[in-house]
PDB file of C-alpha atoms in Angstrom:
ATOM      1  CA  UNK A   1     -54.722  79.531 100.881  1.00 88.00           C
ATOM      2  CA  UNK A   2     -58.455  78.919 100.682  1.00 88.00           C
ATOM      3  CA  UNK A   3     -61.107  80.196 102.943  1.00 89.00           C
ATOM      4  CA  UNK A   4     -63.480  77.441 104.101  1.00 90.00           C
ATOM      5  CA  UNK A   5     -66.644  78.319 105.986  1.00 88.00           C
ATOM      6  CA  UNK A   6     -67.251  75.716 108.788  1.00 91.00           C
ATOM      7  CA  UNK A   7     -70.319  75.197 111.036  1.00 89.00           C
ATOM      8  CA  UNK A   8     -71.472  73.095 113.965  1.00 88.00           C
ATOM      9  CA  UNK A   9     -74.208  70.651 112.790  1.00 84.00           C
ATOM     10  CA  UNK A  10     -77.703  71.679 113.999  1.00 79.00           C
ATOM     11  CA  UNK A  11     -76.569  74.942 115.525  1.00 82.00           C
ATOM     12  CA  UNK A  12     -78.042  78.053 113.824  1.00 80.00           C
ATOM     13  CA  UNK A  13     -75.488  80.907 113.482  1.00 84.00           C
ATOM     14  CA  UNK A  14     -72.433  78.748 114.153  1.00 87.00           C
ATOM     15  CA  UNK A  15     -70.727  79.288 110.796  1.00 87.00           C
ATOM     16  CA  UNK A  16     -67.144  80.594 110.990  1.00 92.00           C
ATOM     17  CA  UNK A  17     -64.259  80.966 108.522  1.00 92.00           C
ATOM     18  CA  UNK A  18     -61.032  78.961 108.555  1.00 95.00           C
ATOM     19  CA  UNK A  19     -58.042  79.819 106.243  1.00 94.00           C
ATOM     20  CA  UNK A  20     -56.011  76.826 105.236  1.00 93.00           C
ATOM     21  CA  UNK A  21     -53.463  75.923 102.550  1.00 92.00           C
ATOM     22  CA  UNK A  22     -55.082  73.706 100.032  1.00 88.00           C
ATOM     23  CA  UNK A  23     -51.920  71.570 100.088  1.00 90.00           C
ATOM     24  CA  UNK A  24     -52.552  70.561 103.705  1.00 94.00           C
ATOM     25  CA  UNK A  25     -54.623  67.499 104.759  1.00 95.00           C
ATOM     26  CA  UNK A  26     -58.050  67.329 106.263  1.00 96.00           C
ATOM     27  CA  UNK A  27     -56.185  66.385 109.498  1.00 97.00           C
ATOM     28  CA  UNK A  28     -54.494  69.813 109.412  1.00 97.00           C
ATOM     29  CA  UNK A  29     -57.931  71.396 108.797  1.00 96.00           C
ATOM     30  CA  UNK A  30     -59.088  69.713 111.982  1.00 97.00           C
ATOM     31  CA  UNK A  31     -56.150  71.388 113.886  1.00 97.00           C
ATOM     32  CA  UNK A  32     -57.093  74.723 112.367  1.00 97.00           C
ATOM     33  CA  UNK A  33     -60.676  74.411 113.432  1.00 97.00           C
ATOM     34  CA  UNK A  34     -59.654  73.515 116.984  1.00 97.00           C
ATOM     35  CA  UNK A  35     -57.266  76.404 117.089  1.00 96.00           C
ATOM     36  CA  UNK A  36     -59.980  78.769 115.807  1.00 95.00           C
ATOM     37  CA  UNK A  37     -62.698  77.664 118.293  1.00 94.00           C
ATOM     38  CA  UNK A  38     -60.790  76.392 121.418  1.00 94.00           C
ATOM     39  CA  UNK A  39     -63.819  77.067 123.708  1.00 94.00           C
ATOM     40  CA  UNK A  40     -66.283  75.175 121.541  1.00 92.00           C
ATOM     41  CA  UNK A  41     -63.910  72.191 121.320  1.00 92.00           C
ATOM     42  CA  UNK A  42     -62.100  72.460 124.683  1.00 93.00           C
ATOM     43  CA  UNK A  43     -62.949  68.791 125.578  1.00 94.00           C
ATOM     44  CA  UNK A  44     -62.377  67.348 122.038  1.00 94.00           C
ATOM     45  CA  UNK A  45     -59.001  66.597 120.580  1.00 96.00           C
ATOM     46  CA  UNK A  46     -58.573  67.809 117.038  1.00 96.00           C
ATOM     47  CA  UNK A  47     -58.176  64.192 115.687  1.00 96.00           C
ATOM     48  CA  UNK A  48     -61.560  63.347 117.126  1.00 95.00           C
ATOM     49  CA  UNK A  49     -63.436  66.021 115.215  1.00 94.00           C
ATOM     50  CA  UNK A  50     -65.681  64.522 112.460  1.00 92.00           C
ATOM     51  CA  UNK A  51     -65.712  66.761 109.294  1.00 93.00           C
ATOM     52  CA  UNK A  52     -68.348  66.398 106.720  1.00 91.00           C
ATOM     53  CA  UNK A  53     -68.327  67.820 103.287  1.00 88.00           C
ATOM     54  CA  UNK A  54     -71.296  70.213 103.191  1.00 84.00           C
ATOM     55  CA  UNK A  55     -72.425  69.496  99.678  1.00 80.00           C
ATOM     56  CA  UNK A  56     -76.083  68.707  99.153  1.00 76.00           C
ATOM     57  CA  UNK A  57     -77.202  65.701  97.154  1.00 75.00           C
ATOM     58  CA  UNK A  58     -77.808  68.050  94.131  1.00 76.00           C
ATOM     59  CA  UNK A  59     -74.177  69.203  94.328  1.00 74.00           C
ATOM     60  CA  UNK A  60     -74.861  72.680  95.814  1.00 77.00           C
ATOM     61  CA  UNK A  61     -72.864  73.852  98.905  1.00 80.00           C
ATOM     62  CA  UNK A  62     -74.967  73.937 102.038  1.00 80.00           C
ATOM     63  CA  UNK A  63     -75.903  77.597 102.872  1.00 79.00           C
ATOM     64  CA  UNK A  64     -75.319  78.937 106.404  1.00 74.00           C
ATOM     65  CA  UNK A  65     -79.091  79.145 106.927  1.00 76.00           C
ATOM     66  CA  UNK A  66     -79.370  75.409 106.219  1.00 80.00           C
ATOM     67  CA  UNK A  67     -77.041  74.329 109.033  1.00 81.00           C
ATOM     68  CA  UNK A  68     -79.706  74.295 111.755  1.00 78.00           C
ATOM     69  CA  UNK A  69     -81.969  72.165 109.622  1.00 81.00           C
ATOM     70  CA  UNK A  70     -79.424  69.233 109.083  1.00 85.00           C
ATOM     71  CA  UNK A  71     -80.684  66.009 110.603  1.00 84.00           C
ATOM     72  CA  UNK A  72     -78.384  63.467 112.168  1.00 85.00           C
ATOM     73  CA  UNK A  73     -78.463  59.747 112.472  1.00 87.00           C
ATOM     74  CA  UNK A  74     -78.221  57.668 115.571  1.00 86.00           C
ATOM     75  CA  UNK A  75     -74.399  58.217 115.666  1.00 83.00           C
ATOM     76  CA  UNK A  76     -74.727  61.913 115.314  1.00 81.00           C
ATOM     77  CA  UNK A  77     -73.574  61.983 111.693  1.00 83.00           C
ATOM     78  CA  UNK A  78     -75.385  64.468 109.447  1.00 87.00           C
ATOM     79  CA  UNK A  79     -77.625  62.532 106.895  1.00 84.00           C
ATOM     80  CA  UNK A  80     -76.785  62.994 103.227  1.00 82.00           C
ATOM     81  CA  UNK A  81     -73.223  64.326 103.797  1.00 84.00           C
ATOM     82  CA  UNK A  82     -69.920  62.532 103.245  1.00 86.00           C
ATOM     83  CA  UNK A  83     -67.401  62.155 106.104  1.00 89.00           C
ATOM     84  CA  UNK A  84     -64.038  63.687 105.081  1.00 92.00           C
ATOM     85  CA  UNK A  85     -60.928  61.489 105.141  1.00 93.00           C
ATOM     86  CA  UNK A  86     -58.326  63.139 107.426  1.00 94.00           C
ATOM     87  CA  UNK A  87     -55.375  61.554 105.440  1.00 94.00           C
ATOM     88  CA  UNK A  88     -56.530  63.304 102.142  1.00 92.00           C
ATOM     89  CA  UNK A  89     -55.440  66.638 101.080  1.00 91.00           C
ATOM     90  CA  UNK A  90     -57.835  69.544 100.928  1.00 90.00           C
ATOM     91  CA  UNK A  91     -57.438  69.823  97.145  1.00 87.00           C
ATOM     92  CA  UNK A  92     -58.162  66.062  96.773  1.00 85.00           C
ATOM     93  CA  UNK A  93     -60.972  65.689  94.119  1.00 82.00           C
ATOM     94  CA  UNK A  94     -62.949  63.741  96.684  1.00 82.00           C
ATOM     95  CA  UNK A  95     -63.124  66.845  98.793  1.00 81.00           C
ATOM     96  CA  UNK A  96     -62.703  70.205  97.171  1.00 78.00           C
ATOM     97  CA  UNK A  97     -60.636  69.577  94.145  1.00 72.00           C
ATOM     98  CA  UNK A  98     -57.467  71.287  92.816  1.00 71.00           C
ATOM     99  CA  UNK A  99     -59.363  74.301  91.343  1.00 71.00           C
ATOM    100  CA  UNK A 100     -61.739  74.868  94.277  1.00 70.00           C
ATOM    101  CA  UNK A 101     -63.051  78.418  94.474  1.00 65.00           C
ATOM    102  CA  UNK A 102     -65.129  79.121  97.444  1.00 63.00           C
ATOM    103  CA  UNK A 103     -68.483  80.828  96.861  1.00 59.00           C
ATOM    104  CA  UNK A 104     -71.120  82.276  99.082  1.00 53.00           C
ATOM    105  CA  UNK A 105     -73.393  79.947 100.860  1.00 50.00           C
TER     106      UNK A 105
END
């Protein structure tokens, strides 16, 4: 199990933790997020959630305080962050990697 901190783009104070098995897919993470925040996502199916890897261009993880400052493009996608592939595993090197150790941020 790994603990991932998730947040709603542009919403200050929206960070929340989600525990997920690193052997699960990003699609499973979407299900876990939907289950954790049913009121925030009551009108959105889990498969419609768009998850972005919150790594800055310099490679550092986005801190909770930085969530509100993230800018979005015309499609509502956060600029400078990579869309996560729902078919890949959490531990896939493209996302967190096999030896991912969450840190504070």
